[in-house]
Coordinates of C-alpha atoms (C1' of nucleotides) in Angstrom, one line a residue:
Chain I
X1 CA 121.0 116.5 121.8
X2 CA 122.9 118.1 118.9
X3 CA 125.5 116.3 116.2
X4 CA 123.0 113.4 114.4
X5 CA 124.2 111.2 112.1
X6 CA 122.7 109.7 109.0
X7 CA 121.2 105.7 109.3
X8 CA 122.6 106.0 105.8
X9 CA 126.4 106.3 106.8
X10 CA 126.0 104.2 109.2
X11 CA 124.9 101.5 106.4
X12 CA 127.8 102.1 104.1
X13 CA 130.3 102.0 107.1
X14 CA 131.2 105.2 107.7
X15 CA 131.4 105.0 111.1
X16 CA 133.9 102.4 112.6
X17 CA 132.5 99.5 115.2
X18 CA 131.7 101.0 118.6
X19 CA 131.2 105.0 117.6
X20 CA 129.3 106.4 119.5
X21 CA 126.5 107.6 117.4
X22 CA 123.1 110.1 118.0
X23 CA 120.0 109.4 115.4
X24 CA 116.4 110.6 115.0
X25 CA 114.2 109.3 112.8
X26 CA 110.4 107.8 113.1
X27 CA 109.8 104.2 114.3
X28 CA 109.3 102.5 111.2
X29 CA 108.3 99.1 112.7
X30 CA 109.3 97.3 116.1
X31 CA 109.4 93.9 117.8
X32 CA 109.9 93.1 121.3
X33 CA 111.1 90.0 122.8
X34 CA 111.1 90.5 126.4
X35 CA 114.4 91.1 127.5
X36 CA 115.1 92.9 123.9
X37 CA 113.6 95.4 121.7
X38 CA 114.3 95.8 117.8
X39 CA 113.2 99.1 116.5
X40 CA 114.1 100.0 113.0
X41 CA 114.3 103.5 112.8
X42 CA 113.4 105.6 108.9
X43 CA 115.4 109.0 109.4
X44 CA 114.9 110.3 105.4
X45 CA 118.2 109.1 104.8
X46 CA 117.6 105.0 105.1
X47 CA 116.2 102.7 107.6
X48 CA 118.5 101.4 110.4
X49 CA 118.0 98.5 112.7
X50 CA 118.5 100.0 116.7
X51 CA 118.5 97.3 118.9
X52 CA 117.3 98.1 122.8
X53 CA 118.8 95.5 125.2
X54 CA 117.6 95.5 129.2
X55 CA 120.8 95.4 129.9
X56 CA 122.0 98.6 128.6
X57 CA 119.1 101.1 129.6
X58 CA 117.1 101.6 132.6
X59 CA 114.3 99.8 133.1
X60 CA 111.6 103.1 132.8
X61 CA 113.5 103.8 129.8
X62 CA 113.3 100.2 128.8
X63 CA 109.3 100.3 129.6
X64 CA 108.4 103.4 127.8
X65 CA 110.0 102.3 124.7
X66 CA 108.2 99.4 124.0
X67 CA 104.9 101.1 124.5
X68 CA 105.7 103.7 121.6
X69 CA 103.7 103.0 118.7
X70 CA 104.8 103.1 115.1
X71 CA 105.7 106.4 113.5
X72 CA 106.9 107.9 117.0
X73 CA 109.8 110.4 116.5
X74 CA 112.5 110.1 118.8
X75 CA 116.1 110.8 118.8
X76 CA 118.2 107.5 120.2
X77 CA 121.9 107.6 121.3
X78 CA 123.8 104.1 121.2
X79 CA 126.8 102.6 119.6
X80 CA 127.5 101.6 116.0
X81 CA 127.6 98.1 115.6
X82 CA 128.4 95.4 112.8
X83 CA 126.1 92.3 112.9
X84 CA 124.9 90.5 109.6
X85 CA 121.3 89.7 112.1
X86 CA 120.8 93.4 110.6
X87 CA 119.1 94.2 108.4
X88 CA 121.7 96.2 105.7
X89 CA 124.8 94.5 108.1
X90 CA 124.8 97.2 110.8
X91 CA 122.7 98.3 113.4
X92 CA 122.7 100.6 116.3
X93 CA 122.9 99.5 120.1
X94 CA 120.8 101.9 122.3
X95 CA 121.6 103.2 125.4
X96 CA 119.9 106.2 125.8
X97 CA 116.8 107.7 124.3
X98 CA 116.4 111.8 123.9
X99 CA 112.9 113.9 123.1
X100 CA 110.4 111.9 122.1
X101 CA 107.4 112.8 120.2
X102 CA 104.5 110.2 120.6
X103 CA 102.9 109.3 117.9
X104 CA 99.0 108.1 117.9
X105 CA 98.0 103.6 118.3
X106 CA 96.3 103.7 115.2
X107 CA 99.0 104.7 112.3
X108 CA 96.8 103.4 109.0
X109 CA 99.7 101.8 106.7
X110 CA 100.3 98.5 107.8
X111 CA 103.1 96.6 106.7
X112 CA 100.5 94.3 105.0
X113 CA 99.3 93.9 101.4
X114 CA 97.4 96.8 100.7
X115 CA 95.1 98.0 98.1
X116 CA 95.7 101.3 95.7
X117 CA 92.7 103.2 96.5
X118 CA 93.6 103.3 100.6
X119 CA 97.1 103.9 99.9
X120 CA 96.1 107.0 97.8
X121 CA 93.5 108.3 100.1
X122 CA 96.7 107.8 102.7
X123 CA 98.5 109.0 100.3
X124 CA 100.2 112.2 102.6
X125 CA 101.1 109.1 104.9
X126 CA 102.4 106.5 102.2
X127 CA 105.3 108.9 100.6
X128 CA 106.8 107.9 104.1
X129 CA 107.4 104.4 103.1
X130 CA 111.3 103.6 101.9
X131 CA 110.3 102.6 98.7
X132 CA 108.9 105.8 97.7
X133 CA 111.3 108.1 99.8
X134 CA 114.1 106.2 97.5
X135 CA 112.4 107.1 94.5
X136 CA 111.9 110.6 95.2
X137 CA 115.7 110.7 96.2
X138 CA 116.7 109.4 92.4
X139 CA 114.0 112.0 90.8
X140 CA 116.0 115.0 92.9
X141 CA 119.6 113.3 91.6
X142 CA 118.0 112.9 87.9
X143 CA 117.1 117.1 88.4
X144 CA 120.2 117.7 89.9
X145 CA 121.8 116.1 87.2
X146 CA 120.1 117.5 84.1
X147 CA 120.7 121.0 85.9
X148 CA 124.2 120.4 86.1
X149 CA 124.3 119.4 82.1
X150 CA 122.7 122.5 81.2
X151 CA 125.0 124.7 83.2
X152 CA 127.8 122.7 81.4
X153 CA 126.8 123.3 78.0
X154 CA 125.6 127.2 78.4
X155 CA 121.9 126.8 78.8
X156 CA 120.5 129.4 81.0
X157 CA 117.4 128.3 82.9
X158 CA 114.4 130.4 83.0
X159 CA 110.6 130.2 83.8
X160 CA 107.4 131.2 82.3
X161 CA 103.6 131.9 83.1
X162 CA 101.6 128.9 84.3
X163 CA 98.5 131.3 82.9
X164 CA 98.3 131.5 79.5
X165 CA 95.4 132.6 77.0
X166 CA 96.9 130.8 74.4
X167 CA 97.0 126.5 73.5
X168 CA 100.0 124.9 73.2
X169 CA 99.4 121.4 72.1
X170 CA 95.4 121.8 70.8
X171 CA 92.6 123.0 72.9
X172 CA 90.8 120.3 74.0
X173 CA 92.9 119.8 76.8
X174 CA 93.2 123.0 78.5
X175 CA 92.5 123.6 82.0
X176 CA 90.2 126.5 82.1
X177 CA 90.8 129.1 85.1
X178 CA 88.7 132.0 86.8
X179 CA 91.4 134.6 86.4
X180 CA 89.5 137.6 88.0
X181 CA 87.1 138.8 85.1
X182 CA 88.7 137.6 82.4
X183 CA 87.6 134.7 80.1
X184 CA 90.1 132.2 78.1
X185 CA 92.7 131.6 80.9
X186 CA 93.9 128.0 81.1
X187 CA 97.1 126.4 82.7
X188 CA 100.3 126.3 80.6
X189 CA 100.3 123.0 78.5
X190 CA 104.2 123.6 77.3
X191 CA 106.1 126.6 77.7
X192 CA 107.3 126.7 74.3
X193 CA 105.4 129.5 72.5
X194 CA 107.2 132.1 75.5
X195 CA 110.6 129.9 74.9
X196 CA 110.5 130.6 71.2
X197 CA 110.3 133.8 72.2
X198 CA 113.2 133.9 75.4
X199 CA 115.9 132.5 72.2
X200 CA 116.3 136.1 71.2
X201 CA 117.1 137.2 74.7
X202 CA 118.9 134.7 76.1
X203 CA 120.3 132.3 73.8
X204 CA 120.1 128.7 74.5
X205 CA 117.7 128.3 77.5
X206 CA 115.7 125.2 79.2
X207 CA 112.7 125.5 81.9
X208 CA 111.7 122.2 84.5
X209 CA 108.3 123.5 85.3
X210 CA 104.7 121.7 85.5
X211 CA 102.8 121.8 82.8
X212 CA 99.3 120.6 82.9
X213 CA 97.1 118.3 80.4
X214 CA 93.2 118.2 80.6
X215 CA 93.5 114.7 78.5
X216 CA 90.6 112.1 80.1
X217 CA 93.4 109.9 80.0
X218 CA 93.1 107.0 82.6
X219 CA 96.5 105.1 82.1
X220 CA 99.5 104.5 83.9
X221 CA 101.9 106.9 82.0
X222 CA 99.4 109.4 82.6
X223 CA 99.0 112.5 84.7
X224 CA 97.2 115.6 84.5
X225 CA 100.1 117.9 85.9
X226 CA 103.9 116.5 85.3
X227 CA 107.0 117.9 85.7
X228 CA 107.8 119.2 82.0
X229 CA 111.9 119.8 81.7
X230 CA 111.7 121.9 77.8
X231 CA 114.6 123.3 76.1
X232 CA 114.7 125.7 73.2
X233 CA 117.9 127.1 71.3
X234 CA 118.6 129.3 68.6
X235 CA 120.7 128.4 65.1
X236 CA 119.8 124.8 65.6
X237 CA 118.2 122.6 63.2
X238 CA 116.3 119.0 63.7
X239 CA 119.1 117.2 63.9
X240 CA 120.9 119.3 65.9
X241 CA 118.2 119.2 68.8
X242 CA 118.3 115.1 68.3
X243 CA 121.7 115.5 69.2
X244 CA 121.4 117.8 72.6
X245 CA 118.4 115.1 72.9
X246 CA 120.6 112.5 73.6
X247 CA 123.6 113.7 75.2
X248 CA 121.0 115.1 77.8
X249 CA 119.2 111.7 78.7
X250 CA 122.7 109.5 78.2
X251 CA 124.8 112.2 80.7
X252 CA 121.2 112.0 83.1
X253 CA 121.0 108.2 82.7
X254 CA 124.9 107.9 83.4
X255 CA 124.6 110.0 86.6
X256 CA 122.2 107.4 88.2
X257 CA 123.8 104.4 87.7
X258 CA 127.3 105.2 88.3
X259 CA 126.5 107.8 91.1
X260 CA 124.0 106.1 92.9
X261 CA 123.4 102.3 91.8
X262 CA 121.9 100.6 94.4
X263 CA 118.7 103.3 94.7
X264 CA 118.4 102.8 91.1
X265 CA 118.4 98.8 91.7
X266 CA 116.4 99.2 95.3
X267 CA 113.7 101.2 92.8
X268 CA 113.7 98.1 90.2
X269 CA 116.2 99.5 87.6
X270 CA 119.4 98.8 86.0
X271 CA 122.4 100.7 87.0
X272 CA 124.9 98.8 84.7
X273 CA 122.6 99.3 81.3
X274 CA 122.0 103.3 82.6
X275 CA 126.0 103.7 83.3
X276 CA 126.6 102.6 80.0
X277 CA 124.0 104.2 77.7
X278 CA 125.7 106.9 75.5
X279 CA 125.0 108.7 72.5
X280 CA 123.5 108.9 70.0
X281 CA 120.7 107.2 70.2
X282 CA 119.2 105.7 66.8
X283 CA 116.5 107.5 64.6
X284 CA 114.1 106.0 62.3
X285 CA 111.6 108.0 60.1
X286 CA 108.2 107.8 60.1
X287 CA 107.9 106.3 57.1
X288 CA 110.1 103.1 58.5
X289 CA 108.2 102.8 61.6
X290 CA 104.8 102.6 60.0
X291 CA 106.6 100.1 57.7
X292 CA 108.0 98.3 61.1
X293 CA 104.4 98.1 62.6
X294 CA 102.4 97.2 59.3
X295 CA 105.1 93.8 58.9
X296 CA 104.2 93.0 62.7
X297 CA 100.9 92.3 61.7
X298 CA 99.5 95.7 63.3
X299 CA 97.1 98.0 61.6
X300 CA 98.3 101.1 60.9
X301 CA 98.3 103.7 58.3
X302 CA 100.4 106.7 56.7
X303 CA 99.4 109.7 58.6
X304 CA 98.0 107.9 61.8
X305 CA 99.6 108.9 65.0
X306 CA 101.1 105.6 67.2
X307 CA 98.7 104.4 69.4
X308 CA 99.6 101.7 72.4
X309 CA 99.0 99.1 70.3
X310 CA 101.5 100.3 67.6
X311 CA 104.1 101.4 70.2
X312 CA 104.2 98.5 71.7
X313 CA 105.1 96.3 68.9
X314 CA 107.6 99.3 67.8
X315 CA 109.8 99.5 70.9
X316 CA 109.6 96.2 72.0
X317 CA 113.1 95.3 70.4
X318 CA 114.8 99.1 71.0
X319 CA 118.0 98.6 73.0
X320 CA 118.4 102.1 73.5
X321 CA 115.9 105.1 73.6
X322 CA 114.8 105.9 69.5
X323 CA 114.0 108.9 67.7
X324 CA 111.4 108.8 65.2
X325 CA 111.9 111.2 62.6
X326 CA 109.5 113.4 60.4
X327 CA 106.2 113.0 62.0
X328 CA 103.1 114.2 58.8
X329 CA 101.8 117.6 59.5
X330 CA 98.4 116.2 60.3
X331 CA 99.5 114.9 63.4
X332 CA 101.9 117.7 64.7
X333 CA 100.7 121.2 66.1
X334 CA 100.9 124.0 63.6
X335 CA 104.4 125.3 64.7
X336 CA 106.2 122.4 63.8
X337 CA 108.6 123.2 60.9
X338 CA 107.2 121.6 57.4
X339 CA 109.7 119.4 55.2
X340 CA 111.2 121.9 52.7
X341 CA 111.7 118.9 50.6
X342 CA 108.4 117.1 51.3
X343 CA 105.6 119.7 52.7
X344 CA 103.4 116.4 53.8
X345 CA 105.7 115.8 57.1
X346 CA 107.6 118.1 59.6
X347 CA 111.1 118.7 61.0
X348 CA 109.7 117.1 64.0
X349 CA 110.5 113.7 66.3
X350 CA 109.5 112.3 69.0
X351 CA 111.9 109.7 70.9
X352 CA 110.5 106.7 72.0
X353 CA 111.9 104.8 75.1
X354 CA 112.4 100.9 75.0
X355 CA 110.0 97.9 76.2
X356 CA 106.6 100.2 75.7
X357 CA 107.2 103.2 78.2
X358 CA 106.1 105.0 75.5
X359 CA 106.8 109.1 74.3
X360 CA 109.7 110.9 76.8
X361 CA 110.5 113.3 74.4
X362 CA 108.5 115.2 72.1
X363 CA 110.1 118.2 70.0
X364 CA 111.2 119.6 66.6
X365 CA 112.3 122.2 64.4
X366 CA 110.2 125.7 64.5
X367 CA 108.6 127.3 61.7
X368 CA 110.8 130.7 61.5
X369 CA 109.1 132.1 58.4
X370 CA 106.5 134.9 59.0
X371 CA 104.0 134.0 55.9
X372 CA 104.8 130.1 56.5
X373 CA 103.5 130.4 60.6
X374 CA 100.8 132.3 59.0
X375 CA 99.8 129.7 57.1
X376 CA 100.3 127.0 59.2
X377 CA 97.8 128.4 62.1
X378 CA 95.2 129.1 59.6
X379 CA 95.9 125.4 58.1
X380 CA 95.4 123.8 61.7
X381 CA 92.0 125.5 62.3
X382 CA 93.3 128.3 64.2
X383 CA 92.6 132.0 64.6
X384 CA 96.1 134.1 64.0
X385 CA 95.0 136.7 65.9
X386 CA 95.1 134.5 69.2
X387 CA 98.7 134.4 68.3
X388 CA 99.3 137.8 67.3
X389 CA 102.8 138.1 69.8
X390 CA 104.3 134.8 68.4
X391 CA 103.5 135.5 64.9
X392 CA 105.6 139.2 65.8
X393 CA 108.6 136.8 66.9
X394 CA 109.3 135.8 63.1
X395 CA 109.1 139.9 61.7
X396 CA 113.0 140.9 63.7
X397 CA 115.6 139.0 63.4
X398 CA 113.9 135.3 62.6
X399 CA 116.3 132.4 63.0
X400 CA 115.9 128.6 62.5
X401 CA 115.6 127.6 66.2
X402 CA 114.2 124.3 68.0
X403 CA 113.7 122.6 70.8
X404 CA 111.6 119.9 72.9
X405 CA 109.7 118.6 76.0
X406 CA 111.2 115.8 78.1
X407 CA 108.2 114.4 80.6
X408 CA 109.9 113.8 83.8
X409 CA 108.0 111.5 85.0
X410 CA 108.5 109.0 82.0
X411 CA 112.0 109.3 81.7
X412 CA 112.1 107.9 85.5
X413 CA 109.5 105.5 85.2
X414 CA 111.2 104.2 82.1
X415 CA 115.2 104.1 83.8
X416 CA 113.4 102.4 87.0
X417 CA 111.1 100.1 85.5
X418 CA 108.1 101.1 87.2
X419 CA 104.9 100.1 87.2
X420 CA 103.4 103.2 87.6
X421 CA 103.5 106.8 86.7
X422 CA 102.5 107.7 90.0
X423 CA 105.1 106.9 91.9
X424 CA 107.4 108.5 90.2
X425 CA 105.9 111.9 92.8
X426 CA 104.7 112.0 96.2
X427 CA 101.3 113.8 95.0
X428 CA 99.9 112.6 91.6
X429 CA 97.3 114.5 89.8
X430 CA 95.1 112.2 87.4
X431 CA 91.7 112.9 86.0
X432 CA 89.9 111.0 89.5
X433 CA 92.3 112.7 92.4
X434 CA 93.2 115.8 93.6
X435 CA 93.3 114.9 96.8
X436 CA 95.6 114.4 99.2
Chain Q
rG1 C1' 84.2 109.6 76.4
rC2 C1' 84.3 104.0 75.8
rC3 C1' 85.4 98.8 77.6
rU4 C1' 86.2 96.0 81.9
rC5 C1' 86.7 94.5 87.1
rG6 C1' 85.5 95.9 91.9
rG7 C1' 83.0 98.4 96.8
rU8 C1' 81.4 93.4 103.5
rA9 C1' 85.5 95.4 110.5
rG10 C1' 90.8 100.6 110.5
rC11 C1' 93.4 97.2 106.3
rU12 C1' 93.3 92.6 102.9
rC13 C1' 89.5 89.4 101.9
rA14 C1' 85.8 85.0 102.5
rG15 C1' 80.5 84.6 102.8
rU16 C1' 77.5 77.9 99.7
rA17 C1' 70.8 77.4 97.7
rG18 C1' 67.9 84.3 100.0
rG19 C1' 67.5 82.5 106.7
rU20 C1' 69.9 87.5 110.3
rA21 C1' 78.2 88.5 109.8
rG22 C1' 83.5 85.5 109.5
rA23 C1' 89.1 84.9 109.1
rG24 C1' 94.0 87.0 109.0
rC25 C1' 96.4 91.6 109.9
rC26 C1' 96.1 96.4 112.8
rC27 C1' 95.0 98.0 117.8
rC28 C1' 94.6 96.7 123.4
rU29 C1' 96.2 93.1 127.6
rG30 C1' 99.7 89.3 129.1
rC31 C1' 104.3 86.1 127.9
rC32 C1' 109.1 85.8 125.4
rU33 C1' 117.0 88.4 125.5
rG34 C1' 118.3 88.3 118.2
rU35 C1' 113.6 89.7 116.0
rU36 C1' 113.4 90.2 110.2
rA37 C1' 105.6 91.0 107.5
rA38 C1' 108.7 87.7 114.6
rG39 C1' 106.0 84.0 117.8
rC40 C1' 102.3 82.3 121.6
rA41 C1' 97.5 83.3 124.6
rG42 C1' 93.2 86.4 125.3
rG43 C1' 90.2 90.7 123.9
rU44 C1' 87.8 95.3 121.3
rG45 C1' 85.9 96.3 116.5
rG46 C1' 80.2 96.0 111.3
rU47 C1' 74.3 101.4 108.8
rC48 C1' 77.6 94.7 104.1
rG49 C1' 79.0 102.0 98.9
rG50 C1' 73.8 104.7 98.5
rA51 C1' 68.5 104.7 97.2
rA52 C1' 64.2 102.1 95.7
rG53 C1' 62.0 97.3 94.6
rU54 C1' 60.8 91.7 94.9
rU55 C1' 60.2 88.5 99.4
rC56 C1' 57.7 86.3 105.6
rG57 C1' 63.0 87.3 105.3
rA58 C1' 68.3 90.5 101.1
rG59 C1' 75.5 91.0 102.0
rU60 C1' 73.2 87.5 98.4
rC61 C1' 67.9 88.8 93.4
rU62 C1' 66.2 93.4 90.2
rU63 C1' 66.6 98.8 88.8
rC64 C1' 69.0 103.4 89.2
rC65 C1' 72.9 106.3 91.3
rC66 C1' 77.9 107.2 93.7
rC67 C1' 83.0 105.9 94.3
rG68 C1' 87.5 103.3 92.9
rG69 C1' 91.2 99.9 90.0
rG70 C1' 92.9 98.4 85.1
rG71 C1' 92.7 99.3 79.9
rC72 C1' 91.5 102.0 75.1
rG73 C1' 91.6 106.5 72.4
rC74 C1' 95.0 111.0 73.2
rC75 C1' 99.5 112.5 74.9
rA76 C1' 105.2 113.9 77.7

RNA sequence: GCCUCGGUAGCUCAGUAGGUAGAGCCCCUGCCUGUUAAGCAGGUGGUCGGAAGUUCGAGUCUUCCCCGGGGCGCCA
């Protein structure tokens, strides 16, 4: 059989009352009752209801169907139908059935209560279930989307070595790696350090890579690889990256709920608040937020970087997504441009989401000056000569540049409201599972 | 790394005072022409996470180990 149509078309009413229609999908659960089967059918578009009536097939036909268990591929030919006994309104009436591919009695997901552990061991099985397919349909619009901004606005998108000999963030969470016979290999934690770098070739420029983070951290905003969507651009100062910050998340945020709503409100989030988030986004310093925190009754002091329990209290009242500005040197990594006005904090900020989803962005202004970089990595505990190709960045042709790191995976879990990072991708990589 | 909860049928769980293993779902068989996690009747299915110990006897008590969930610190 050739010319299948989507269930979803069907379900937005595409197709007129009485078309005749081909679809293939998997059985995604089934009833009998006698005389009449209901099978609804999962095709990676949506789930359709396809009614099989005695009637209107043969009887071998009729027979075979009903003994096909769930998860069985087959293609079904029948005639669109309207009928609010549907689940979604429409439904398909079968009267023929094409190939068929069996599946096995003993499919393990039941539509039953089930715990996380199975479901993860199952997991290769589980990123079949609507609920996830949707999500992974809203993380490929929120990509498509972002892409789309970049092209608009002259970023040119570019990739970088997953092998690096160098840390990015600090080194105590670097994945080592046996690269042949060579010692200090680890898994890119950021691709900034080539980005600063890739400025003086290309301009404005942007990766959406992984990027991977040895952190024992056992939470649910947490996973060891994420999807890591960085930007970097020359001539811009703090502020100016703040400002590319937030016409990127508002014109990413305004794509999903006005493009496609109900996923967004099928994956628990709210179309109407992401259609109508727009720029800019507010910024408080560093100073103020401590402040904000210590009047809440949290403890917290000058120079301590927020922990759970002072984000929580923080962002609890944010409307909108908020920048907080000039971060002390203590707590940022060495590149991070210090004040020239105050050498105690940097030209760095970090922009928190609302209701305690924590960090999405983190990013800054670069130190540009040779003898200040210099400094800085010595100043951090470093050894310069493990940088020796970065420092050579700031000795031709040195410009104030900057740029930041946007964690996929929390920007989603924050617009959808999730629970859990891991759903936010079909394979999640946390300090306990690497497997499926 | 630390705190905390858990591991009994394929799944979700119950298991009283230590006395020899249960339910629902899944699956199989039969019935049912509008089901929505369908319903009704019957049936299959177990090294109680592992090891050692106490005991006449351990799913249950003790010790050690393994695995997992949630959280903290840290981070995007």
């Amino acid at each position: 059989m050739t010319g299948f149509v989507d269930a979803a078309d069907i379900l937005k009413g595409r197709y007129e009352e009485g078309a005749a229609v081909k679809l293939r999908g998997w059985i995604y659960t089934s009833r009998s009752s006698g005389g009449i089967q209901f099978l609804e059918l999962r095709d990676g578009s949506g789930v359709i209801q396809c009614t099989l009536n005695k009637r209107d097939v043969d009887e071998d036909t009729f027979n075979e169907v009903e003994k096909y268990p769930i998860e069985t591929a087959l293609e079904l030919k029948g005639v669109v139908k309207r009928d609010e006994r549907a689940p979604g309104g429409w439904e398909l009436r079968v009267n023929g059935v094409g190939d068929v591919y069996v599946a096995k009695p003993d499919y393990p997901i039941v539509k039953k209560e089930q715990g996380i552990e199975f479901l993860m061991d199952n997991r290769h099985l589980y990123i079949r279930e609507p609920k996830l397919q949707n999500i992974f349909q809203i993380r490929a619009k929120f990509l498509e989307a972002a892409r789309c901004w970049f092209k608009d606005n002259g970023y040119t998108e570019v990739h970088t070595p997953m092998f690096m000999t160098a840390s990015v963030e600090g080194g105590s969470t670097l994945f080592s790696v046996e690269y042949f016979d060579k010692k200090g290999v680890y898994l890119s934690q950021s691709w900034q350090l080539y980005a600063e770098a890739l400025i003086s070739s290309l301009g404005k420029i942007y990766t959406i890579a992984p990027s991977f983070r040895a952190e024992p951290s056992r939470t649910r905003r947490h996973l060891s690889e994420f999807l890591h969507m960085e930007l970097e651009e020359p001539w811009t100062d703090l502020d100016g990256i703040m400002t590319t910050g937030d016409r990127l998340v508002s014109h990413i945020a305004n794509v999903l709920g006005e493009e496609i709503p109900e996923k967004v409100r099928n994956a628990g989030g709210d179309p109407d608040y992401l259609a109508k988030l727009k720029p800019p986004f507010p910024r408080m310093s560093y100073d103020d937020a401590v402040e904000t925190v210590q009047k809440q009754g949290v403890e917290m002091y000058w120079g301590d970087d927020f922990g759970w329990q002072q984000e929580g209290p923080l962002t609890e009242q944010f409307e909108k997504p908020t920048w907080i500005v000039g971060y002390p040197s203590g707590i940022k990594p060495f590149y991070h441009m210090p004040n020239p006005d105050r050498a105690e904090v940097t030209m760095s900020a970090d922009l928190l989401a609302p209701a305690g989803y924590g960090e999405i962005i983190g990013g800054g202004q670069r130190v540009h000056d040779y003898e200040q970089l210099y400094q800085r990595t010595i100043d951090d505990g470093l050894d310069p000569s493990n940088y020796e190709w970065y420092m050579d960045l700031r000795k031709w042709g040195t410009v104030p540049h900057s740029g930041f790191g946007l964690g996929v995976e929390r920007v989603l879990m924050w617009m959808l409201k999730l629970e859990h990072i891991r759903d936010t991708v079909p394979f999640p990589r946390d300090m306990r599972r690497v497997y499926p």
